[in-house]
Coordinates of N, CA, C and O in Angstrom, one line a residue:
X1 N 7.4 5.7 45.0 CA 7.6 5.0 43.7 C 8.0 5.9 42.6 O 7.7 7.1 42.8
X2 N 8.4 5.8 41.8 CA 9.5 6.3 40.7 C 8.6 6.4 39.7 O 8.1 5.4 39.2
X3 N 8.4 7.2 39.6 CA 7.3 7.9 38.0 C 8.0 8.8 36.9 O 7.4 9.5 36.1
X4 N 9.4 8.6 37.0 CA 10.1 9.2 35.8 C 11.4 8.8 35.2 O 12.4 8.6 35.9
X5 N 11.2 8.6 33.8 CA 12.4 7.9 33.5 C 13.1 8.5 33.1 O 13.7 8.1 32.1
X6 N 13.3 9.8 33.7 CA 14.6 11.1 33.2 C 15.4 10.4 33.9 O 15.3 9.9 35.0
X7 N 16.8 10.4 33.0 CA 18.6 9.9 33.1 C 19.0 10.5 34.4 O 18.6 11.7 34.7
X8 N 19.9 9.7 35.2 CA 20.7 10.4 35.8 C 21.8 11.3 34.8 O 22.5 10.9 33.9
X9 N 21.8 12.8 35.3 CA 23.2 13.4 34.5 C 23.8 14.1 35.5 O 23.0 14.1 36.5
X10 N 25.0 14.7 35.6 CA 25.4 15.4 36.2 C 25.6 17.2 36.3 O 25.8 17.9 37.3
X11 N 25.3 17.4 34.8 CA 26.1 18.6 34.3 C 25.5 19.7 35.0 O 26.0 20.8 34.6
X12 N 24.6 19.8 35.9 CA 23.9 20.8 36.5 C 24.1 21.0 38.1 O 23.9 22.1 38.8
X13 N 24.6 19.4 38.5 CA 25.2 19.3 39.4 C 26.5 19.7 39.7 O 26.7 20.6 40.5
X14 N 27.4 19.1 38.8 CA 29.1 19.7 38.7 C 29.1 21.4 38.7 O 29.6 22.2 39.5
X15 N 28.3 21.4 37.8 CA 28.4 23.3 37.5 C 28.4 24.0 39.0 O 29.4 24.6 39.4
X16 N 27.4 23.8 39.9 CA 27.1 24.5 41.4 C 27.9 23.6 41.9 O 28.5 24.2 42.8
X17 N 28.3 22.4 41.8 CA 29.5 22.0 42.9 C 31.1 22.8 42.6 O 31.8 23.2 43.5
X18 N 31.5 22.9 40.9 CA 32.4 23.8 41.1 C 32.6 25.2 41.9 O 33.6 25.8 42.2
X19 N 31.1 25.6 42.0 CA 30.9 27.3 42.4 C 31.3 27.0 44.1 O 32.3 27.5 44.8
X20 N 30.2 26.1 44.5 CA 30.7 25.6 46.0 C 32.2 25.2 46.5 O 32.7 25.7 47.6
X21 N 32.9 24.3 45.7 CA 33.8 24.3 45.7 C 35.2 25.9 45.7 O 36.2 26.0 46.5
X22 N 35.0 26.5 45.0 CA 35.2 27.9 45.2 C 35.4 28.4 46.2 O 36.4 28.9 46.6
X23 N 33.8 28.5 47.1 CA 33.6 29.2 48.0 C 33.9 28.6 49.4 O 34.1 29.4 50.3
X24 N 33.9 27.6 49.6 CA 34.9 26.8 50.1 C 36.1 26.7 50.6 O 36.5 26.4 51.8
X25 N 36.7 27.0 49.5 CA 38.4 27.0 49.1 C 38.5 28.3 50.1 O 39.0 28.3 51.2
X26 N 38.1 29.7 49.3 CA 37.8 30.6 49.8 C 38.2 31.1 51.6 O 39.0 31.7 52.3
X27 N 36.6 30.1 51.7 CA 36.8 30.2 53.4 C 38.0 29.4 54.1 O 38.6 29.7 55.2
X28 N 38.2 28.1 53.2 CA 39.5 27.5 54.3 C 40.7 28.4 54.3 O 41.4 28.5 55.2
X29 N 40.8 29.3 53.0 CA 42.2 29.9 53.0 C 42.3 31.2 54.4 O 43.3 31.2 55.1
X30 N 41.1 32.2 54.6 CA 40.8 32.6 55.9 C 41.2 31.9 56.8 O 42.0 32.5 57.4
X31 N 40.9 30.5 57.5 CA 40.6 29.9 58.3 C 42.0 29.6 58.4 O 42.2 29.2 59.5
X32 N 43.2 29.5 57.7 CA 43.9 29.1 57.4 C 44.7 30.2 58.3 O 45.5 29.9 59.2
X33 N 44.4 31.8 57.7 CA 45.4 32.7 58.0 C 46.4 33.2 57.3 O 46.6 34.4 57.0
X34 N 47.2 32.0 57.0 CA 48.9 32.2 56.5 C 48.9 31.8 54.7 O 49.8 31.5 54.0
X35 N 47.3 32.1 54.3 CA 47.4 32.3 52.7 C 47.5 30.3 52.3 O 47.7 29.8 51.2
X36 N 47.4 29.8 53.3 CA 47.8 27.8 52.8 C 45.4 27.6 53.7 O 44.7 28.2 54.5
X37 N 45.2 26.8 52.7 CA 43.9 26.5 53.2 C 43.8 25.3 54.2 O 44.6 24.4 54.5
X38 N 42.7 25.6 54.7 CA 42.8 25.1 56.1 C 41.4 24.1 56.2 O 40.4 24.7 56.4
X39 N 41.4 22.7 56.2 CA 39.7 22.2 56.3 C 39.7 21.0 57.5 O 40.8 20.7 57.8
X40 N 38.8 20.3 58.2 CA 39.2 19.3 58.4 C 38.1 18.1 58.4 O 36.9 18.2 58.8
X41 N 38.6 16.8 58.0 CA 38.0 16.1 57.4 C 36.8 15.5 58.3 O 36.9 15.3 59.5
X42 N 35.7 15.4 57.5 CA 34.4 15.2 57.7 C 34.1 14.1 58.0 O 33.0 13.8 58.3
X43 N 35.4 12.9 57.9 CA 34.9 11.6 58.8 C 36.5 11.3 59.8 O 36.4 10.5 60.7
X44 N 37.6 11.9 59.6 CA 38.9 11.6 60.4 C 39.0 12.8 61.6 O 39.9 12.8 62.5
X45 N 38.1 13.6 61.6 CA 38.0 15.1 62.2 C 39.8 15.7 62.1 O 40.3 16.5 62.9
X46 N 40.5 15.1 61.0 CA 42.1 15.3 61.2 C 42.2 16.4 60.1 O 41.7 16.4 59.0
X47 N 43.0 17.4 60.7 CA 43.2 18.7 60.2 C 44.3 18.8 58.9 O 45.5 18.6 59.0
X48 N 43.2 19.3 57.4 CA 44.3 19.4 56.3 C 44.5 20.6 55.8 O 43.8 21.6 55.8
X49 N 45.9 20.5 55.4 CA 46.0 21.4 55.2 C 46.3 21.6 53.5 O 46.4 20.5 52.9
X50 N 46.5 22.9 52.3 CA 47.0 23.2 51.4 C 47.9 22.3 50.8 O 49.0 22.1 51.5
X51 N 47.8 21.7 49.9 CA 48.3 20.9 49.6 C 48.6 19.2 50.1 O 49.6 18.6 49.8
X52 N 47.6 18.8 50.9 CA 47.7 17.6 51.2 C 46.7 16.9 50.2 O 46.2 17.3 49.1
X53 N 46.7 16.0 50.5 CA 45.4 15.1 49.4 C 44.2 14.9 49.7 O 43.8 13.9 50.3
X54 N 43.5 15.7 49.4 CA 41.8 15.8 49.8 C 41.4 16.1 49.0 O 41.9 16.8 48.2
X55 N 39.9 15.4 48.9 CA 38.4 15.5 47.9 C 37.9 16.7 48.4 O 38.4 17.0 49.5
X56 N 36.9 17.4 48.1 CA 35.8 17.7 48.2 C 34.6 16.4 47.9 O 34.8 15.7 46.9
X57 N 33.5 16.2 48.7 CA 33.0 15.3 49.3 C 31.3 15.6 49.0 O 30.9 16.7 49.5
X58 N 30.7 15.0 48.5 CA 29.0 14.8 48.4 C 29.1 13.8 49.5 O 29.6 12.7 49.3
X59 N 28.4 14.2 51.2 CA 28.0 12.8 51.9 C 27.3 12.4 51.6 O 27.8 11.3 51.5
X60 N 25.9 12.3 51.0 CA 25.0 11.8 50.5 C 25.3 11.7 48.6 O 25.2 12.7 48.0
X61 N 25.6 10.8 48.0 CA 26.0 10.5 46.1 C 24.5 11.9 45.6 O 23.4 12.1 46.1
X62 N 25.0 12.2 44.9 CA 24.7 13.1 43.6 C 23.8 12.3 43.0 O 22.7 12.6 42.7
X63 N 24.3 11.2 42.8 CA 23.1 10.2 42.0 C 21.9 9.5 43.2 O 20.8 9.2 42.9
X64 N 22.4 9.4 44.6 CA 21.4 9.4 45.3 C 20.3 9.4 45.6 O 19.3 8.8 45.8
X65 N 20.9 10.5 45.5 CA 19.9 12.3 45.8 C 18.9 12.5 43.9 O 17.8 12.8 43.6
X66 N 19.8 12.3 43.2 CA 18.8 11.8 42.4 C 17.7 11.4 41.9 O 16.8 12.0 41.3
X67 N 17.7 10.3 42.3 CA 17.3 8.9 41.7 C 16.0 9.2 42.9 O 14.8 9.0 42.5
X68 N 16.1 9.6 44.0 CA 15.1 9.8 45.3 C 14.2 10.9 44.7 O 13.0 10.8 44.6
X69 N 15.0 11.9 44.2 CA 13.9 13.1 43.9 C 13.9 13.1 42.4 O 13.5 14.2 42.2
X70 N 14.1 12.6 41.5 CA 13.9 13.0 40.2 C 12.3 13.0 39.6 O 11.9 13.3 38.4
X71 N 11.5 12.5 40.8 CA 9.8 13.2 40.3 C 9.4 13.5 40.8 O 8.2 13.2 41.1
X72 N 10.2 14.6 41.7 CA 9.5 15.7 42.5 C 10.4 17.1 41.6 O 9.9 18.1 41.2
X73 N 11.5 16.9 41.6 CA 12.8 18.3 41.5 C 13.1 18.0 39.9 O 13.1 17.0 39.2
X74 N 13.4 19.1 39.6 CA 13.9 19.9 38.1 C 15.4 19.2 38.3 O 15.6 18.4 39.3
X75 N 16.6 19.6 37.1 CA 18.2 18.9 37.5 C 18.6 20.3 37.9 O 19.8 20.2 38.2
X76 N 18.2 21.5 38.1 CA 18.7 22.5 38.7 C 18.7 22.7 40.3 O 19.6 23.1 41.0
X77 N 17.0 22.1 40.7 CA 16.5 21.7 42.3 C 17.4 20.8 42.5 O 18.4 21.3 43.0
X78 N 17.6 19.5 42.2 CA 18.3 18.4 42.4 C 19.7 18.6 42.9 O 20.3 18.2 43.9
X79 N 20.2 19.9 41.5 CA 21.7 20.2 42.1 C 22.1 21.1 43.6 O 23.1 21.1 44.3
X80 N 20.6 21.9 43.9 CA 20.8 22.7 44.8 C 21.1 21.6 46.1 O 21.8 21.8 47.1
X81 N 20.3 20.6 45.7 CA 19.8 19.8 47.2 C 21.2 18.9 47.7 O 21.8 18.7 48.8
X82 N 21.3 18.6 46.3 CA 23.2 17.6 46.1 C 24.0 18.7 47.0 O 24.1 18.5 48.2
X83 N 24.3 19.4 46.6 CA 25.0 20.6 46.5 C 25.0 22.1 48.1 O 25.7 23.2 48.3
X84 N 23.9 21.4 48.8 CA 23.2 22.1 49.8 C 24.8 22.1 50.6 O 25.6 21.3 50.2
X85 N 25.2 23.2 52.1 CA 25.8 23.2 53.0 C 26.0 22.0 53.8 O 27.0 21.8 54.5
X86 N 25.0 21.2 53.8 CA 25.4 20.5 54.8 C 25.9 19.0 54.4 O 26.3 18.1 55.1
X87 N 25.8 19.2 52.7 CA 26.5 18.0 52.1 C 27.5 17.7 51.5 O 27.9 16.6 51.1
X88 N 28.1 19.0 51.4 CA 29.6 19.4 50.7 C 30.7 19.4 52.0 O 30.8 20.3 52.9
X89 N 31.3 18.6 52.1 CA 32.9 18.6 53.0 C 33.7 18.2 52.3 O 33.6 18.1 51.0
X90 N 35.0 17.8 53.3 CA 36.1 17.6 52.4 C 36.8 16.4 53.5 O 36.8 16.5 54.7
X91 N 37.4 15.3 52.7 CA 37.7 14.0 52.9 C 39.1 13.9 52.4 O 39.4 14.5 51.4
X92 N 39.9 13.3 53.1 CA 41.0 12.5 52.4 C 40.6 11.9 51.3 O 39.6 11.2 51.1
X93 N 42.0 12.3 50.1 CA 41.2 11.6 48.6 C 41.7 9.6 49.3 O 41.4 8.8 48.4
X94 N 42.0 8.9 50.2 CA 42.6 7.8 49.8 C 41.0 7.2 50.8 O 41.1 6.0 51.1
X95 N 40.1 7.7 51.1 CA 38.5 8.0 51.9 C 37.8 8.1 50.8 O 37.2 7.1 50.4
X96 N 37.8 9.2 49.9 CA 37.1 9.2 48.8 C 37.1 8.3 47.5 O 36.2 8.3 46.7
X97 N 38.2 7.5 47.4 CA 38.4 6.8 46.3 C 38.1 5.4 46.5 O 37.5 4.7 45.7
X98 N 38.6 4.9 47.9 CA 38.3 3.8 48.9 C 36.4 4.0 48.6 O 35.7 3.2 48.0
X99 N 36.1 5.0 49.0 CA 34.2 4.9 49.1 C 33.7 4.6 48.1 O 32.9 3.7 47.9
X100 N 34.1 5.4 47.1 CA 33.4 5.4 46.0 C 32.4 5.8 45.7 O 32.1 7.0 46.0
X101 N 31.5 4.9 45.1 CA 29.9 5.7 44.9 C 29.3 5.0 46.4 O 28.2 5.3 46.8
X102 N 30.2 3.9 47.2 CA 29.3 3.3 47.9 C 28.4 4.5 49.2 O 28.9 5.6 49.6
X103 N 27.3 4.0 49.4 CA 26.9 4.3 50.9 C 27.6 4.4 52.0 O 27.9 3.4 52.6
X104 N 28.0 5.8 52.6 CA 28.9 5.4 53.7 C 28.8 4.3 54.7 O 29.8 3.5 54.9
X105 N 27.2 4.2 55.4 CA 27.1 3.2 56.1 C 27.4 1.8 55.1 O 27.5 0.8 55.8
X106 N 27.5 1.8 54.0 CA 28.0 0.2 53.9 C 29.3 0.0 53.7 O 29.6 -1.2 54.0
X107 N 30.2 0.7 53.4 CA 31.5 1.1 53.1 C 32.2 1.0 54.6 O 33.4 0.6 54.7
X108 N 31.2 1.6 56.1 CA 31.6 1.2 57.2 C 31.1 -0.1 57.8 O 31.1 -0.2 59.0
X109 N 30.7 -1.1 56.9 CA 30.3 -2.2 57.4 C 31.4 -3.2 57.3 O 31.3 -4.4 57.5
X110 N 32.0 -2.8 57.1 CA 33.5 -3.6 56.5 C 34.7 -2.5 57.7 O 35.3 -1.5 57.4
X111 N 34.7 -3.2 58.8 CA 35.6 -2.3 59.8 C 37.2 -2.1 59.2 O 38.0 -1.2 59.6
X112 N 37.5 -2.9 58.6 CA 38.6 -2.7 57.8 C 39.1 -1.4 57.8 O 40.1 -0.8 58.3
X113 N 38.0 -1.2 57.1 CA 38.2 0.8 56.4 C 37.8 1.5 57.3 O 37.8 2.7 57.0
X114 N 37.4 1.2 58.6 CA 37.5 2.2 59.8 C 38.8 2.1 60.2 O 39.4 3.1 60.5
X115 N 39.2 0.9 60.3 CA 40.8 1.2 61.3 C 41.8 1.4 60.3 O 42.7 2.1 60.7
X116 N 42.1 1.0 58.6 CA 42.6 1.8 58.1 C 42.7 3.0 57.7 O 43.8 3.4 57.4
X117 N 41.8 3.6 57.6 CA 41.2 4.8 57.7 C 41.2 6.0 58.7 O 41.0 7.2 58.6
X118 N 41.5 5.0 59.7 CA 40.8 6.1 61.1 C 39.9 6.8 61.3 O 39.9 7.9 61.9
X119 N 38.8 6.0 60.6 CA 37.7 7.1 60.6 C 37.0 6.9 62.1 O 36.9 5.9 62.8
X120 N 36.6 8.3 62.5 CA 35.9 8.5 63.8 C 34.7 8.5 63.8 O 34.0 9.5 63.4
X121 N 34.2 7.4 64.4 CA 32.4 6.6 63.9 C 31.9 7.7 64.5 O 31.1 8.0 63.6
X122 N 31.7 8.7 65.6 CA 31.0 9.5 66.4 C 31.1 10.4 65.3 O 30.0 10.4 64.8
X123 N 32.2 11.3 64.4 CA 31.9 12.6 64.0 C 31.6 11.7 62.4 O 30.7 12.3 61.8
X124 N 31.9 10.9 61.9 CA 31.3 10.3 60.8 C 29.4 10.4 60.8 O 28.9 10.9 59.8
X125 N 28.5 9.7 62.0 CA 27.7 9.7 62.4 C 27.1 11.3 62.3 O 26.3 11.6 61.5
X126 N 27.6 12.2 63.2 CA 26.9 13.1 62.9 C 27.0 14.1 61.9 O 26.3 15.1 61.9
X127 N 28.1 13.9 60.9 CA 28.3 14.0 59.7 C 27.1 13.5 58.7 O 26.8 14.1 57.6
X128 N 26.7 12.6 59.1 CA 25.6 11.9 57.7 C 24.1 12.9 58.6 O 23.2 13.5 58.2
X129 N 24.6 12.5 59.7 CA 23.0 13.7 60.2 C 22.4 14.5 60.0 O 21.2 14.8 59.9
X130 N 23.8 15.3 59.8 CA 23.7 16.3 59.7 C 23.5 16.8 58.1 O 22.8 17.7 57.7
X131 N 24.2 15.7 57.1 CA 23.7 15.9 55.7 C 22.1 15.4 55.7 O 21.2 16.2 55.4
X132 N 22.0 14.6 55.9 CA 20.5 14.3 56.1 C 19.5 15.6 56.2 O 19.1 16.3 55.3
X133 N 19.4 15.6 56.9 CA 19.0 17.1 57.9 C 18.8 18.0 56.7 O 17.7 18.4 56.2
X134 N 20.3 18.1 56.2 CA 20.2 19.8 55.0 C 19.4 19.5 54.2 O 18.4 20.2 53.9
X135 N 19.9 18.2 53.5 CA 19.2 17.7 52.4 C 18.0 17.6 52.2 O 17.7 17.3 51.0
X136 N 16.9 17.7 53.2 CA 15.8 17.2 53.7 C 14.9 18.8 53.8 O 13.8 19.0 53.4
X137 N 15.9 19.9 54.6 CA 15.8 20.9 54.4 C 15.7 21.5 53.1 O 14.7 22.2 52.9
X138 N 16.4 21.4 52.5 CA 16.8 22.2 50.9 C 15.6 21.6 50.3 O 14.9 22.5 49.7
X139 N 15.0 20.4 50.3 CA 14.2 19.7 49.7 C 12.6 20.5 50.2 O 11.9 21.2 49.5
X140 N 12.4 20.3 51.4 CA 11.1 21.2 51.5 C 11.6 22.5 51.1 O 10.7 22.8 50.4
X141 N 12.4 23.3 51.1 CA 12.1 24.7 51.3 C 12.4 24.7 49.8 O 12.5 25.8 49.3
X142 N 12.7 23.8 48.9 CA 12.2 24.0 47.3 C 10.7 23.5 46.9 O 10.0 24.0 46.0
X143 N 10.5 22.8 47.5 CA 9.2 22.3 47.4 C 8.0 23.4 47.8 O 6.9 23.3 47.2
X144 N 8.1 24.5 48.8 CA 7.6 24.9 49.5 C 7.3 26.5 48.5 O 6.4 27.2 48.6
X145 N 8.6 26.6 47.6 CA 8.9 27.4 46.3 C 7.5 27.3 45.5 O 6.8 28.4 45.3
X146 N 6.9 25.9 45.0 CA 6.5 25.5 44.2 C 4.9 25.9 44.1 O 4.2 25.5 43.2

């Protein structure tokens, strides 16, 4: 149950998602080789490249992640947890604008947006697992700080 009526904000979030984002970029351009960055998407498993149209991706919402821990975690904890490895990928932006703030799983309850989409329910699936997992992770091992 919720014992604090501190705001959702972001500004502590954005700040470490721009740094992640960075480092990121960074590794796709390695991965890449030929200097063009190289990622591939976290729910189509289809390979993008430099200059195509892709988000950078919270699988789990920022405000989520939030709203769940804002009376346990500081907005700096909060950001690490948003912000953790296993919650940052990268999506087609016409995936990310289509989602929105929604919950993946409800956004795939509507098959629509799987088959226009193409999204691949197997690596989507272990995609949220796997954010789960981190987030869950990052969360004790701040807690464990305290």
């Amino acid at each position: 149950m919720q014992t604090t009526t501190r705001p959702y904000h972001r500004s502590e979030i954005d700040l470490l998602f721009t740094k992640i984002k960075q480092q990121m970029h960074q590794e796709a351009l390695k991965q890449g080789g030929d200097g063009i960055a190289l990622y591939r998407d976290c729910y189509t498993g289809k390979i993008l490249r430099g200059g195509d149209r892709y988000d950078y991706e919270h699988i789990r919402s920022s405000e989520s992640i939030f709203m769940k821990y804002c009376d346990q975690l500081t907005n700096s904890e909060i950001a690490e947890v948003v912000n953790c490895p296993e919650n940052v990928a990268v999506t087609l932006r016409t995936i990310n604008q289509s989602k929105g703030k929604m919950r993946m799983e409800d956004w795939l309850a509507n098959a629509n947006n799987i088959t226009t989409h193409r999204i691949d329910l197997g690596l989507t699936k272990s995609t949220l697992a796997y954010a789960d997992i981190g987030i869950q992770r990052k969360v004790n091992e701040i807690l464990a700080r305290k």
